[in-house]
Each structure stands twice: as structure tokens, then as C-alpha cells.
Coordinates of C-alpha atoms in Angstrom, one line a residue:
M278 CA -49.1 -7.0 180.9
T279 CA -52.2 -9.0 181.2
K280 CA -51.8 -11.1 177.9
K281 CA -54.6 -10.9 176.1
K282 CA -56.0 -14.1 175.5
E283 CA -56.3 -15.8 172.3
H284 CA -59.5 -17.2 170.5
I285 CA -59.3 -20.3 169.1
F286 CA -61.3 -19.0 166.0
D287 CA -61.8 -15.0 165.4
V288 CA -65.4 -14.1 164.6
K289 CA -64.4 -10.7 164.6
L290 CA -62.2 -11.8 161.3
F291 CA -64.4 -13.7 159.8
R292 CA -67.4 -12.3 160.2
R293 CA -65.5 -9.3 158.3
L294 CA -64.8 -11.5 154.8
F295 CA -68.3 -12.7 155.5
Q296 CA -69.6 -9.4 154.3
Y297 CA -67.7 -10.8 150.7
I298 CA -70.5 -13.5 151.0
K299 CA -73.1 -10.6 149.9
P300 CA -72.8 -10.8 146.3
Y301 CA -73.5 -14.8 147.0
K302 CA -75.9 -14.7 149.2
A303 CA -78.0 -17.7 147.0
V304 CA -75.3 -20.6 146.7
F305 CA -74.9 -19.9 150.0
F306 CA -78.2 -20.3 151.5
G307 CA -78.1 -22.9 148.7
L308 CA -74.8 -25.0 150.4
L309 CA -76.7 -24.6 154.0
V310 CA -80.3 -26.4 152.7
L311 CA -77.8 -28.9 151.2
V312 CA -75.8 -29.5 154.3
I313 CA -79.5 -29.8 156.5
L314 CA -79.9 -32.3 153.5
L315 CA -76.9 -33.9 153.6
A316 CA -77.3 -34.3 157.5
I317 CA -80.8 -36.1 158.1
F318 CA -80.0 -38.2 154.7
G319 CA -77.0 -39.1 155.4
A320 CA -78.3 -40.4 159.0
A321 CA -81.1 -41.8 157.7
T322 CA -79.2 -44.4 156.7
P323 CA -78.7 -46.7 159.6
K324 CA -81.6 -46.0 160.3
L325 CA -83.7 -47.8 157.3
T326 CA -81.4 -50.7 158.6
Q327 CA -82.6 -51.2 162.3
F328 CA -86.2 -51.3 160.2
A329 CA -85.0 -53.8 157.2
I330 CA -83.7 -55.7 160.8
D331 CA -86.0 -56.3 162.6
D332 CA -89.0 -55.6 160.9
S333 CA -88.2 -58.3 157.1
I334 CA -84.7 -60.3 158.2
A335 CA -85.8 -61.4 162.0
G336 CA -89.0 -59.9 161.9
V337 CA -92.4 -60.6 160.6
N338 CA -92.8 -59.1 157.5
P339 CA -90.1 -60.3 155.8
D340 CA -91.2 -59.8 151.3
K341 CA -91.3 -55.9 153.3
F342 CA -86.8 -56.5 153.3
L343 CA -87.4 -55.4 149.6
F344 CA -89.2 -52.3 149.8
Y345 CA -86.4 -51.5 152.4
I346 CA -84.0 -52.2 149.6
I347 CA -85.3 -49.6 147.5
I348 CA -85.9 -47.1 149.7
M349 CA -82.0 -46.8 150.8
L350 CA -81.2 -46.9 147.0
G351 CA -82.7 -44.1 146.1
V352 CA -81.6 -42.3 149.9
L353 CA -77.9 -42.9 148.7
I354 CA -79.1 -41.6 145.1
F355 CA -79.9 -38.2 146.3
Q356 CA -78.0 -38.2 148.8
T357 CA -74.6 -38.7 145.9
L358 CA -76.4 -36.4 144.3
F359 CA -76.0 -33.5 147.2
Q360 CA -72.8 -34.6 148.0
L361 CA -71.7 -33.9 143.9
S362 CA -73.4 -30.2 144.0
F363 CA -72.5 -29.0 147.7
I364 CA -69.0 -29.7 147.2
Y365 CA -69.0 -28.6 143.7
Y366 CA -71.1 -24.9 145.0
A367 CA -68.2 -24.2 148.2
A368 CA -65.5 -24.3 146.1
W369 CA -67.2 -22.1 143.7
L370 CA -68.1 -20.1 146.2
G371 CA -64.8 -20.4 147.8
Q372 CA -62.7 -18.9 144.5
N373 CA -65.8 -16.5 143.8
L374 CA -65.5 -14.3 147.3
V375 CA -61.0 -15.1 147.3
M376 CA -61.4 -13.5 143.4
D377 CA -63.4 -11.1 144.9
V378 CA -60.8 -10.2 147.9
R379 CA -57.7 -10.9 145.8
V380 CA -59.1 -7.9 142.9
K381 CA -59.4 -4.9 146.5
L382 CA -56.1 -6.4 147.6
F383 CA -54.0 -5.5 143.9
N384 CA -56.1 -2.6 143.3
H385 CA -55.6 -1.7 147.2
L386 CA -52.1 -2.4 146.5
L387 CA -51.5 -0.6 143.3
R388 CA -52.5 2.7 145.3
F389 CA -49.4 2.9 147.9
K390 CA -47.0 4.6 147.8
M391 CA -43.8 4.1 147.7
K392 CA -42.3 4.6 151.0
Y393 CA -44.1 0.7 151.6
F394 CA -42.7 -1.3 148.7
D395 CA -39.1 0.7 150.4
N396 CA -40.1 -1.3 152.8
S397 CA -42.0 -4.7 152.6
S398 CA -40.3 -7.2 150.6
V399 CA -41.7 -8.3 146.9
G400 CA -41.3 -12.2 148.2
V401 CA -44.2 -11.6 150.8
I402 CA -46.7 -9.3 149.2
I403 CA -46.2 -12.3 146.5
T404 CA -47.5 -14.8 149.2
R405 CA -50.8 -12.6 150.7
A406 CA -51.4 -12.3 146.7
V407 CA -51.8 -16.2 145.8
T408 CA -51.0 -18.0 148.1
D409 CA -53.1 -17.0 151.4
M410 CA -55.4 -16.7 149.3
E411 CA -55.9 -19.7 147.5
R412 CA -55.8 -20.8 152.2
I413 CA -59.3 -18.3 152.2
A414 CA -60.7 -20.1 149.6
D415 CA -60.8 -23.6 151.5
I416 CA -61.9 -21.8 153.5
F417 CA -65.1 -22.7 151.8
G418 CA -64.9 -25.2 149.8
Q419 CA -63.4 -27.2 152.2
G420 CA -63.7 -25.5 155.7
L421 CA -66.7 -23.3 157.0
F422 CA -69.3 -25.9 155.3
M423 CA -67.2 -29.3 155.8
I424 CA -67.1 -28.2 160.3
F425 CA -70.9 -26.4 159.4
R426 CA -71.9 -30.1 157.4
D427 CA -70.3 -32.5 160.0
L428 CA -71.6 -30.9 163.7
L429 CA -74.5 -30.9 161.9
T430 CA -74.5 -34.7 161.1
M431 CA -73.3 -35.1 164.3
F432 CA -76.3 -33.8 165.7
V433 CA -79.1 -36.2 164.5
V434 CA -77.4 -39.3 164.6
I435 CA -77.8 -38.3 168.6
G436 CA -80.8 -37.3 167.4
F437 CA -81.6 -40.6 165.8
M438 CA -79.8 -42.5 169.0
V439 CA -81.6 -41.3 172.0
Y440 CA -84.5 -42.0 170.0
T441 CA -83.5 -45.2 169.8
N442 CA -82.0 -46.8 172.7
L443 CA -81.3 -44.2 175.5
K444 CA -79.0 -46.2 177.8
L445 CA -76.5 -46.9 174.8
S446 CA -76.7 -43.7 174.0
L447 CA -75.2 -42.9 177.4
I448 CA -72.3 -45.6 176.5
V449 CA -71.0 -43.5 173.3
F450 CA -72.2 -40.2 175.0
V451 CA -69.9 -41.9 177.8
M452 CA -66.9 -41.4 175.1
L453 CA -67.5 -37.7 173.6
P454 CA -66.0 -35.4 175.6
L455 CA -62.6 -36.8 176.3
L456 CA -62.9 -36.1 172.5
L457 CA -63.8 -33.1 172.9
Y458 CA -61.3 -32.2 175.4
A459 CA -59.2 -33.2 173.1
T460 CA -60.3 -31.6 169.8
R461 CA -59.6 -28.6 171.0
I462 CA -56.2 -28.7 172.6
F463 CA -55.6 -30.2 169.6
Q464 CA -56.5 -27.1 167.7
K465 CA -55.6 -24.5 170.0
Y466 CA -52.6 -25.9 169.4
M467 CA -52.6 -26.2 165.4
K468 CA -53.6 -22.7 165.5
K469 CA -50.3 -21.6 166.7
A470 CA -48.7 -23.9 164.6
F471 CA -50.1 -22.6 161.5
E472 CA -49.0 -19.3 162.1
E473 CA -45.2 -21.0 162.2
V474 CA -46.0 -22.0 159.0
R475 CA -47.2 -19.3 156.9
N476 CA -45.6 -16.8 158.3
E477 CA -42.7 -19.1 157.2
V478 CA -43.5 -20.1 153.9
S479 CA -43.7 -15.8 153.5
N480 CA -40.2 -16.2 155.0
L481 CA -38.9 -18.5 151.9
N482 CA -40.8 -16.7 149.5
S483 CA -39.4 -14.5 149.6
F484 CA -35.8 -15.6 150.0
V485 CA -36.2 -16.5 146.8
Q486 CA -38.5 -14.4 145.2
E487 CA -35.1 -11.9 145.7
R488 CA -32.1 -14.5 145.3
L489 CA -33.6 -15.0 141.3
T490 CA -34.1 -11.3 140.4
G491 CA -30.7 -11.8 142.0
M492 CA -28.8 -14.2 140.5
K493 CA -26.6 -12.7 138.3
I494 CA -25.2 -10.7 141.7
L495 CA -24.3 -14.2 143.2
Q496 CA -22.5 -16.0 140.9
L497 CA -20.4 -13.0 140.3
F498 CA -20.3 -12.2 143.8
T499 CA -19.1 -16.2 144.4
R500 CA -21.9 -16.0 147.0
E501 CA -23.7 -19.7 145.7
T502 CA -22.0 -21.4 148.5
T503 CA -22.9 -19.2 152.0
E504 CA -26.8 -18.8 149.8
Y505 CA -27.7 -22.3 149.4
N506 CA -26.3 -22.9 153.4
R507 CA -28.6 -19.6 154.4
F508 CA -32.0 -21.8 152.3
K509 CA -30.9 -24.2 153.6
A510 CA -31.1 -22.8 157.7
I511 CA -34.4 -21.3 155.9
N512 CA -36.2 -24.0 154.3
E513 CA -35.1 -25.8 157.4
R514 CA -37.1 -23.5 159.8
H515 CA -40.3 -24.2 157.2
K516 CA -39.3 -28.6 157.9
K517 CA -39.8 -27.8 161.4
G518 CA -43.0 -25.8 161.3
W519 CA -45.0 -28.3 159.3
L520 CA -43.4 -31.3 161.3
K521 CA -44.6 -29.8 164.1
T522 CA -48.5 -29.8 162.5
V523 CA -47.9 -33.9 161.7
W524 CA -46.7 -34.6 165.7
Y525 CA -50.2 -33.0 166.1
N526 CA -52.2 -34.7 163.3
S527 CA -50.2 -38.3 164.5
I528 CA -51.6 -37.7 168.1
F529 CA -55.0 -36.4 168.0
F530 CA -56.5 -38.6 164.6
P531 CA -55.0 -42.2 166.5
L532 CA -56.9 -40.6 169.0
A533 CA -60.2 -40.7 167.8
D534 CA -58.9 -43.9 165.6
L535 CA -58.6 -45.7 169.4
S536 CA -61.9 -43.9 171.1
S537 CA -64.8 -44.7 168.4
S538 CA -63.0 -48.8 168.4
I539 CA -63.6 -48.9 171.6
T540 CA -66.6 -47.7 172.3
I541 CA -68.2 -49.4 169.5
G542 CA -66.8 -52.8 171.4
L543 CA -68.6 -51.7 174.8
V544 CA -72.2 -50.2 172.7
A545 CA -71.6 -54.7 170.8
W546 CA -70.6 -56.3 174.4
Y547 CA -73.6 -54.4 176.8
G548 CA -75.7 -54.3 173.0
G549 CA -75.0 -58.6 172.7
L550 CA -75.5 -59.4 176.1
N551 CA -79.0 -57.6 175.9
V552 CA -80.4 -59.3 172.7
V553 CA -78.8 -63.2 174.2
L554 CA -79.7 -62.5 177.6
E555 CA -82.8 -60.3 178.0
G556 CA -83.8 -59.1 174.7
S557 CA -84.2 -55.4 176.0
V558 CA -82.7 -54.3 172.0
T559 CA -83.0 -55.6 169.1
K560 CA -80.6 -57.6 166.8
G561 CA -81.3 -54.1 164.1
T562 CA -81.2 -51.6 166.7
L563 CA -77.4 -52.4 167.7
V564 CA -76.8 -52.9 163.9
A565 CA -77.9 -48.6 164.0
F566 CA -76.2 -48.1 166.7
I567 CA -72.2 -49.8 165.6
M568 CA -73.1 -47.5 162.7
F569 CA -74.2 -44.6 164.4
I570 CA -70.8 -44.3 166.0
P571 CA -68.7 -44.3 163.1
M572 CA -71.1 -41.5 161.9
L573 CA -71.3 -39.8 165.2
F574 CA -67.2 -39.8 165.6
R575 CA -65.9 -39.2 162.3
P576 CA -67.4 -35.9 161.9
L577 CA -65.4 -34.6 164.9
R578 CA -62.9 -36.3 164.4
Q579 CA -63.5 -34.6 160.2
I580 CA -64.6 -31.2 162.1
A581 CA -59.8 -31.3 163.8
D582 CA -58.8 -32.0 160.2
K583 CA -61.3 -30.0 158.3
F584 CA -60.1 -26.9 161.0
N585 CA -56.9 -26.9 160.1
T586 CA -58.3 -26.4 156.5
L587 CA -60.1 -23.6 158.5
Q588 CA -57.2 -22.2 160.5
M589 CA -55.5 -22.3 157.9
G590 CA -57.9 -20.0 155.8
M591 CA -58.1 -17.1 159.2
V592 CA -54.8 -16.5 159.9
A593 CA -54.5 -16.1 156.0
A594 CA -56.4 -14.7 155.7
N595 CA -55.6 -12.2 159.1
R596 CA -52.6 -10.9 157.1
V597 CA -54.0 -10.3 153.5
F598 CA -56.6 -7.8 155.9
K599 CA -53.8 -6.1 157.3
V600 CA -52.7 -5.0 154.0
L601 CA -55.6 -4.1 153.3
D602 CA -55.9 -2.5 157.0
T603 CA -52.4 0.3 155.2
T604 CA -53.2 3.1 154.7
S605 CA -50.3 3.6 152.4
Q606 CA -51.6 6.2 150.2
I607 CA -51.0 9.0 149.4
D608 CA -53.6 12.4 149.5
D609 CA -56.0 12.2 146.5
A610 CA -57.5 14.6 147.7
G611 CA -57.4 17.7 145.1
T612 CA -60.7 18.3 142.8
H613 CA -58.4 20.4 140.3
I614 CA -57.8 18.5 136.7
A615 CA -55.0 18.7 134.8
E616 CA -54.5 19.0 131.4
N617 CA -52.8 21.0 128.0
L618 CA -50.4 21.8 131.2
K619 CA -47.7 25.5 130.4
G620 CA -45.2 23.4 132.0
D621 CA -44.7 26.0 134.9
I622 CA -42.2 24.1 136.9
S623 CA -42.0 25.6 141.6
F624 CA -41.0 24.1 143.9
K625 CA -40.9 26.6 147.4
N626 CA -39.0 25.9 150.9
V627 CA -39.5 22.1 149.3
Y628 CA -37.9 19.5 153.2
F629 CA -38.2 15.9 152.5
N630 CA -37.2 13.1 154.5
Y631 CA -37.6 9.0 153.5
V632 CA -37.4 8.1 157.0
E633 CA -37.7 10.4 160.6
D634 CA -34.5 12.6 161.3
E635 CA -32.2 12.4 158.4
T636 CA -33.3 15.0 156.3
V637 CA -32.6 14.4 152.6
L638 CA -34.2 18.0 151.0
K639 CA -33.5 20.8 153.3
G640 CA -35.1 24.2 152.2
I641 CA -35.0 23.2 147.5
S642 CA -36.1 26.5 145.6
F643 CA -36.8 26.7 142.2
N644 CA -38.4 27.7 139.4
V645 CA -39.0 26.6 136.1
K646 CA -40.6 28.4 133.7
A647 CA -42.4 26.6 130.4
G648 CA -40.3 24.7 127.5
E649 CA -37.0 25.3 130.0
T650 CA -35.9 21.8 129.9
V651 CA -33.3 22.5 133.5
A652 CA -30.8 19.9 134.0
I653 CA -29.7 18.9 138.1
V654 CA -25.4 18.4 138.5
G655 CA -24.2 16.9 142.2
A656 CA -22.7 14.3 143.6
T657 CA -24.5 10.9 144.1
G658 CA -27.2 11.5 147.3
A659 CA -27.7 14.9 147.3
G660 CA -31.5 14.3 146.2
K661 CA -31.5 15.0 142.6
S662 CA -34.2 12.0 142.2
T663 CA -35.9 12.5 144.9
I664 CA -36.5 16.0 144.0
I665 CA -38.2 13.9 140.5
N666 CA -40.4 11.6 142.8
L667 CA -42.3 14.4 144.2
L668 CA -42.6 15.7 141.7
N669 CA -45.2 12.4 140.7
R670 CA -46.0 12.6 144.1
F671 CA -44.0 9.3 145.0
Y672 CA -43.5 10.4 148.5
E673 CA -45.6 13.4 150.7
I674 CA -43.4 16.7 151.6
K675 CA -42.9 17.5 155.1
D676 CA -42.7 21.5 154.4
G677 CA -43.0 23.4 151.6
V678 CA -45.1 23.6 148.6
I679 CA -44.3 22.0 144.6
A680 CA -46.3 24.0 142.0
V681 CA -47.3 23.3 138.3
D682 CA -48.7 26.4 136.9
G683 CA -49.0 28.4 140.0
I684 CA -51.2 25.3 141.7
D685 CA -51.4 22.8 144.6
I686 CA -50.0 20.2 143.3
K687 CA -52.0 18.9 146.3
E688 CA -54.6 20.5 144.8
V689 CA -53.7 17.8 142.1
T690 CA -56.0 15.1 141.2
L691 CA -52.8 12.2 141.2
E692 CA -54.0 10.5 137.8
S693 CA -54.0 13.7 135.5
L694 CA -51.3 15.9 137.0
R695 CA -49.2 12.3 136.3
T696 CA -50.5 11.7 132.8
Q697 CA -48.8 15.1 131.9
I698 CA -45.6 14.3 133.3
A699 CA -43.7 11.6 131.6
V700 CA -41.0 9.7 133.3
V701 CA -37.5 8.1 131.6
L702 CA -35.6 6.9 134.3
Q703 CA -32.0 5.8 134.9
D704 CA -34.0 1.9 135.9
V705 CA -35.0 1.2 132.5
F706 CA -38.2 -1.0 133.7
L707 CA -40.7 -3.6 130.9
F708 CA -42.5 -6.1 130.7
A709 CA -42.7 -10.1 130.0
D710 CA -44.8 -8.7 127.0
T711 CA -44.6 -6.8 123.1
I712 CA -42.6 -3.5 122.6
L713 CA -45.4 -2.8 121.4
N714 CA -48.0 -3.2 125.2
N715 CA -44.1 -1.7 126.9
I716 CA -44.6 1.1 125.6
T717 CA -48.4 1.3 125.3
L718 CA -49.0 0.4 128.2
S719 CA -52.5 -1.4 127.1
H720 CA -53.0 2.6 127.2
P721 CA -57.0 2.4 124.8
E722 CA -56.7 5.5 123.0
I723 CA -52.4 4.8 121.6
T724 CA -53.0 2.9 118.8
E725 CA -49.3 1.1 117.5
A726 CA -49.5 3.7 114.4
D727 CA -48.8 6.9 116.7
V728 CA -46.2 4.3 118.4
V729 CA -44.4 3.9 114.8
Q730 CA -45.2 7.3 114.0
A731 CA -43.2 8.8 117.0
A732 CA -40.9 6.3 116.8
K733 CA -39.7 7.8 113.8
D734 CA -40.1 11.0 115.1
I735 CA -37.5 10.5 117.3
G736 CA -35.5 8.4 115.2
I737 CA -35.9 4.9 116.8
H738 CA -38.1 3.2 113.9
D739 CA -35.3 1.9 112.1
F740 CA -33.2 -0.2 115.6
I741 CA -36.8 -1.8 116.2
M742 CA -37.5 -3.0 113.2
S743 CA -34.0 -4.6 112.6
L744 CA -35.3 -7.0 116.2
P745 CA -36.9 -10.6 115.2
K746 CA -41.4 -10.0 114.5
G747 CA -40.5 -5.9 115.5
Y748 CA -42.8 -4.0 117.9
H749 CA -43.9 -7.5 118.5
Y750 CA -40.7 -8.6 119.5
N751 CA -41.3 -9.7 123.7
V752 CA -38.5 -8.8 125.5
K753 CA -38.8 -11.2 128.5
E754 CA -38.8 -10.2 131.8
R755 CA -37.2 -6.6 132.4
G756 CA -36.5 -7.4 129.1
V757 CA -33.4 -9.4 128.7
M758 CA -34.3 -9.8 125.3
L759 CA -32.4 -6.3 125.4
S760 CA -29.4 -4.5 125.8
S761 CA -29.1 -2.0 128.3
G762 CA -29.2 0.9 125.6
Q763 CA -32.0 -0.3 123.6
R764 CA -33.9 -0.6 126.9
Q765 CA -33.2 3.3 127.2
L766 CA -34.6 3.4 123.8
I767 CA -38.3 2.2 124.6
S768 CA -38.6 3.9 127.7
F769 CA -38.0 7.2 125.6
L770 CA -40.2 6.4 123.4
R771 CA -43.0 4.7 125.4
A772 CA -42.9 9.3 127.5
Y773 CA -43.0 10.5 124.4
V774 CA -45.8 8.7 122.7
T775 CA -48.2 10.3 126.1
N776 CA -47.0 13.9 124.1
P777 CA -46.5 15.1 127.8
S778 CA -46.2 18.7 129.4
I779 CA -42.8 17.8 131.6
L780 CA -40.3 15.7 131.0
V781 CA -38.1 14.0 133.5
L782 CA -35.0 12.9 132.2
D783 CA -33.1 10.4 134.7
E784 CA -30.2 10.0 131.1
A785 CA -28.1 6.4 131.6
T786 CA -25.6 6.7 128.1
S787 CA -22.8 6.1 131.0
S788 CA -23.6 2.2 130.1
V789 CA -24.3 2.3 126.7
D790 CA -22.3 1.4 123.7
S791 CA -22.1 4.2 121.3
Y792 CA -24.6 3.2 118.7
S793 CA -26.9 3.5 121.5
E794 CA -25.9 6.7 122.9
Q795 CA -26.7 8.8 119.7
L796 CA -29.7 7.0 119.5
I797 CA -30.7 8.1 123.2
Q798 CA -29.3 11.1 122.2
N799 CA -31.6 12.9 119.5
A800 CA -34.0 10.9 121.3
T801 CA -33.5 13.0 124.0
D802 CA -33.4 16.6 121.7
K803 CA -36.2 15.8 119.7
I804 CA -38.4 15.2 122.8
T805 CA -37.4 18.1 125.6
K806 CA -38.0 20.1 122.4
G807 CA -41.0 22.3 123.4
R808 CA -41.3 20.8 126.5
T809 CA -40.9 21.7 130.2
S810 CA -38.0 19.0 131.0
I811 CA -35.7 18.9 134.4
V812 CA -32.8 17.2 133.9
I813 CA -30.5 14.8 136.3
A814 CA -27.1 15.1 133.8
H815 CA -24.8 12.3 133.0
R816 CA -23.2 14.0 129.5
L817 CA -21.7 17.3 129.1
A818 CA -24.1 17.8 126.5
T819 CA -26.6 18.0 128.2
I820 CA -26.0 20.3 130.4
K821 CA -24.2 22.9 128.1
K822 CA -27.5 22.7 126.1
A823 CA -29.8 22.8 129.3
D824 CA -31.7 26.8 130.0
K825 CA -30.0 26.2 133.4
I826 CA -28.2 24.3 135.6
L827 CA -29.2 23.4 139.4
V828 CA -25.9 22.0 141.1
M829 CA -26.8 20.0 144.1
D830 CA -24.8 19.3 147.0
A831 CA -25.9 17.5 150.1
G832 CA -29.9 17.2 149.5
E833 CA -29.6 21.8 149.3
I834 CA -29.7 24.0 145.9
V835 CA -25.4 25.1 146.3
E836 CA -25.7 27.5 142.9
Q837 CA -28.3 28.5 139.6
G838 CA -27.3 29.1 136.0
T839 CA -25.8 28.4 133.4
H840 CA -23.2 26.7 132.6
D841 CA -21.9 30.0 131.6
E842 CA -21.6 31.6 133.7
L843 CA -21.0 28.7 136.9
L844 CA -18.0 28.5 134.9
K845 CA -17.3 32.3 135.8
K846 CA -17.5 31.1 139.4
E847 CA -13.7 30.8 141.3
N848 CA -13.6 28.1 143.2
G849 CA -17.8 27.3 142.1
Y850 CA -18.9 23.7 143.6
Y851 CA -20.0 23.3 139.1
R852 CA -16.6 24.8 137.6
N853 CA -14.5 22.4 140.6
L854 CA -17.2 19.7 139.6
Y855 CA -16.4 20.1 135.8
E856 CA -13.3 19.7 136.1
V857 CA -12.9 16.5 137.7
Q858 CA -15.9 15.2 135.5
F859 CA -16.9 17.1 133.5
L860 CA -13.7 18.1 131.3
K861 CA -12.0 14.8 131.1
E862 CA -14.9 13.9 128.4
E863 CA -15.1 16.8 126.5
V864 CA -11.5 16.5 125.8
A865 CA -11.7 12.8 124.8

């Protein structure tokens, strides 16, 4: 198999990145003008110095020396102003561009299927959205325009050198091919090194993020030493990746400085002999060339340095665009807008699998009438939570039809469908924000008064007011300032305040105190009243009150009926489950 040729600079990738510059074209072209002016003004200083020496110091017009000094001072002032403008607006362009890309990336991530997040590391995604974005900004702030400026400076300097003295120019040009070749080799290896560095940065971020999130588990199972050693190994790989870049820099930059010094020595030797013996080279020309050489070699050295920045940015851009190119969105081609649903739900021969060839739901069929409460029971892994995920279209079914009010949910717009369905999950997630904002999720049409009234309706207003600052109490990250029962109560209120047509509850009262459990039970009774409700049941009270019970096992509905109907089945799955799991609860 032929190995694909690796390009040092990905033109196609850069062309795609360049599309984001269009809203800022005026600034972009303004920067190009500044680049040209900086190159011309920079190369003009040695030439003015030559004139000052030959015409005034060593010439016949000493009175003109002040004139040259004033001109050079003017050039310096303008050069400084241009440089300040160039640095600021190059960084400004980079930050604005990366803001647009970051917003687009986040908007893209918001619409991904849950399957994408199931298979992706949060730490890696954070790296793409934060660290990689800063490297992209550096492409313009510290990379592209700097390289362009240095290249243009080199060409202007070469033009001035050839115009001033061809022989001295040829001496300088002898060293250029060697340095250009070294620069190309350096760029090639630096690109590989930076790709390795970015991979290790992602691994490091992912590892740290997951361990900080799961710190309680690590400490409970005394895994501190093991995780410390694993972190050391990852950090060692990260260090080695960076040391490669340091090693390449330590070879190239001294080589560039040595080339510049040797060239200055050769010019000084050859030009000095001509000044003394032949007089074919003026003193001003010799001084000008000694000034020109650093201006020619330093940009080449800086180009290699800035190319490092450019390479890191291009590697980061490639990784970000891979996420943007990922087609993991749920197909939202439906045109029907769901409003005030009655709440009829129908699953018809639904098949689903999270992983290919591992079927989770095997031809599930059931109907829920408007206003009914349906409880789903079964062992762990039977497929109960999957039904919730599919009703909200977090995943695409493999076969079958799921309908609400007789309409296939694929024909309903995602936003309107999910607006009509409220879900209270077993694992409640709260943001590091106030209780009020965690309930409304910043919905503009839900006021604080609405939230307070809803809390009173389901009986949890007093609980909230008992907290410091009440509804404005900050629960911190993941709601750590609240108990599991309190978080569950907040999630009930969050569902209730949206006034949904369909309610899905994954009850989680097994690990809460009796007081919170009673509040949750009262809240459950309140918010399910008059609504179509699907409840993954963990408590006997909910099961008994349900209009219908679906009994699941290994991805199939093995029984369905009311509590009393199912208990009458000899050796029935539900009866056995009731006697083993629920009867002891009733006796207790």
C-alpha cells in the first residue's frame, strides 16, 4: 500500500479555516497593508544608514547628517506605530475568528446523539472546545501574519542588497540554501512532534477530568497510589512529546545563529579588504550589509519559530474540524409541531441496539392512553431506561414505530417533541448555579413567581425556603450542596414547571431519607395527576397506583396488566418479582 504523502502545510485545511475570515475582511486586508509597510520601513533603515555614512560622515556633505538622523527617527516612529497596530489587530482577528468557530462547535455538540457522548471522553471534548481553540487563534495572532511579514521583509532586504552590491549579496546568498534546507527539515519534524504533543494533552486532560469527577470512588477504594502512578506515566509521555520539540529547537536555532555569524564574518572580511585595498565597496555599503544580514537571517529563524505556532494551530484546527465534520445528529427532518399533546403513546414492534449485533429491545409493542400512568418493572438491563431514551429521540431506533397522538415521532420536530415531554431521571444533574436557574434552565417564559407557585403546588416550597437564600441558593457543581433526595425534589419541580403533556419518571427513592421520600411521593402524585406518565418503578406505591404495568425481561415485554391482574398469574414473572422484591417492602 502506498503511503500517503504528508504535507508540511495543509492548504486545504487552511482554505477551510480562511472561510471564517470573511466577516473580518477589512481588518484582514488592513493587516496585509501593515505587513507591506513594516517590510519596507524595516529595510529602509540600513539603506538610510549607508547614505548617512557615505554622504555625510565619510563624504562631502557633513551638514546633511542631521537630516538623515531626522528621517531615520521618523521611520522609527512610523515603524513603531505600524508594529503596535499590526500586533493588536492580528490578535484581534484571531480571537474573533476563534470565537465564531467555538460557538459553531458548541452549537454542533448540543445537537449530537447521546451515542456520541457515550463513546467520547469529556476531557477530550473540552480540549477541542478550549485548548485547541486557543492554538487556532495563534495561527493569526502569532503565526500566519508574522510569517508573511518575515517573508516579505526577506524579499525586500534581498532586493535592497542586490541593488546595493551584487558581489556582497552573492556571499550572503551562498549560506541561504543550507539554512532553507535546514528550515524545511525542522518544520517537517516539528509538525510530527506537535501532533504527538496535542494527543498527549488530550489524554492528560481526559485523565484529570475523569479522576476529579470520580474522586470519591478513588478514595473509597483506596486507589490513590495506583492512579498517581498512572498519572505519572501519562505525564511522562506528555513531557517526552514536549522535549522532542525542545530538542529540535535546540538544534535548529543555534545553527541559524551560526550561519548568520559566519555570513557577517565573510562579508566583513571581503568587504573590508575591498574598502582598504580597492575602494570598490564604500564604508556605508559595508555597514548596511552588516545590518542587512541579521534582517535577512533573523526572519528566516523567526519563520521557523512562528511555523511551530502555525503547525500547532493547524493540528488543533484539524482536530476541531473533525468534530465539526462528525455527523452524529438525530435526523430532525420532521415538520409537524407538537402542541398540547393529548398524550397517547404507541410503541409498535420497536427494535433497538446501542452496539451493533447486541439487540437491547426486541420488538417492543405497547400503548399508553392519554392520562394513564404506566409503570415499567424488570431487572437491571431489561431495557426500561432505553424506552425513555427512545421516546425523547436521544437515539434512533433500528426498526418499528414510536408514535405520539398517532403521529410518528420522526415526523415531529425535535424541539417541539421534547418540549412536550418532561423527564425526571434517577441520576439528577444540577448545574453550578442557583436553584431557580436549575429549575427554569434560563427559560425566558418561566418567571420566579411561576416557580414559587409550582413549588407550593407539589409541596416543596418550604423545603426550598429553608435553604440559605432560598430559590437563589447556589447548589455548586453537580448539586453537591444538596442531598440526593433534595436534588430529586428539584428535578421534580423542574419537570412540573414546564407543564408537560407527557411525564417520564425514573424514580430514585431507594437511597433517600424518609422525609424526602414522602415529599417525593407527594410530588409524584401531584405531577402525574391528569397526565400521561411512564414510570420506571422502584417503589410498591407507584406500582399499585399505575393503570398498567409493563414487565420487562431481556429486552422484551413478558407481561402486562394491572397490579391485581398480574398477581393472579401462577408462576408469573411479576408475581415472582413482587414476592421477592416488593412483598418485603409491604411487610416492612
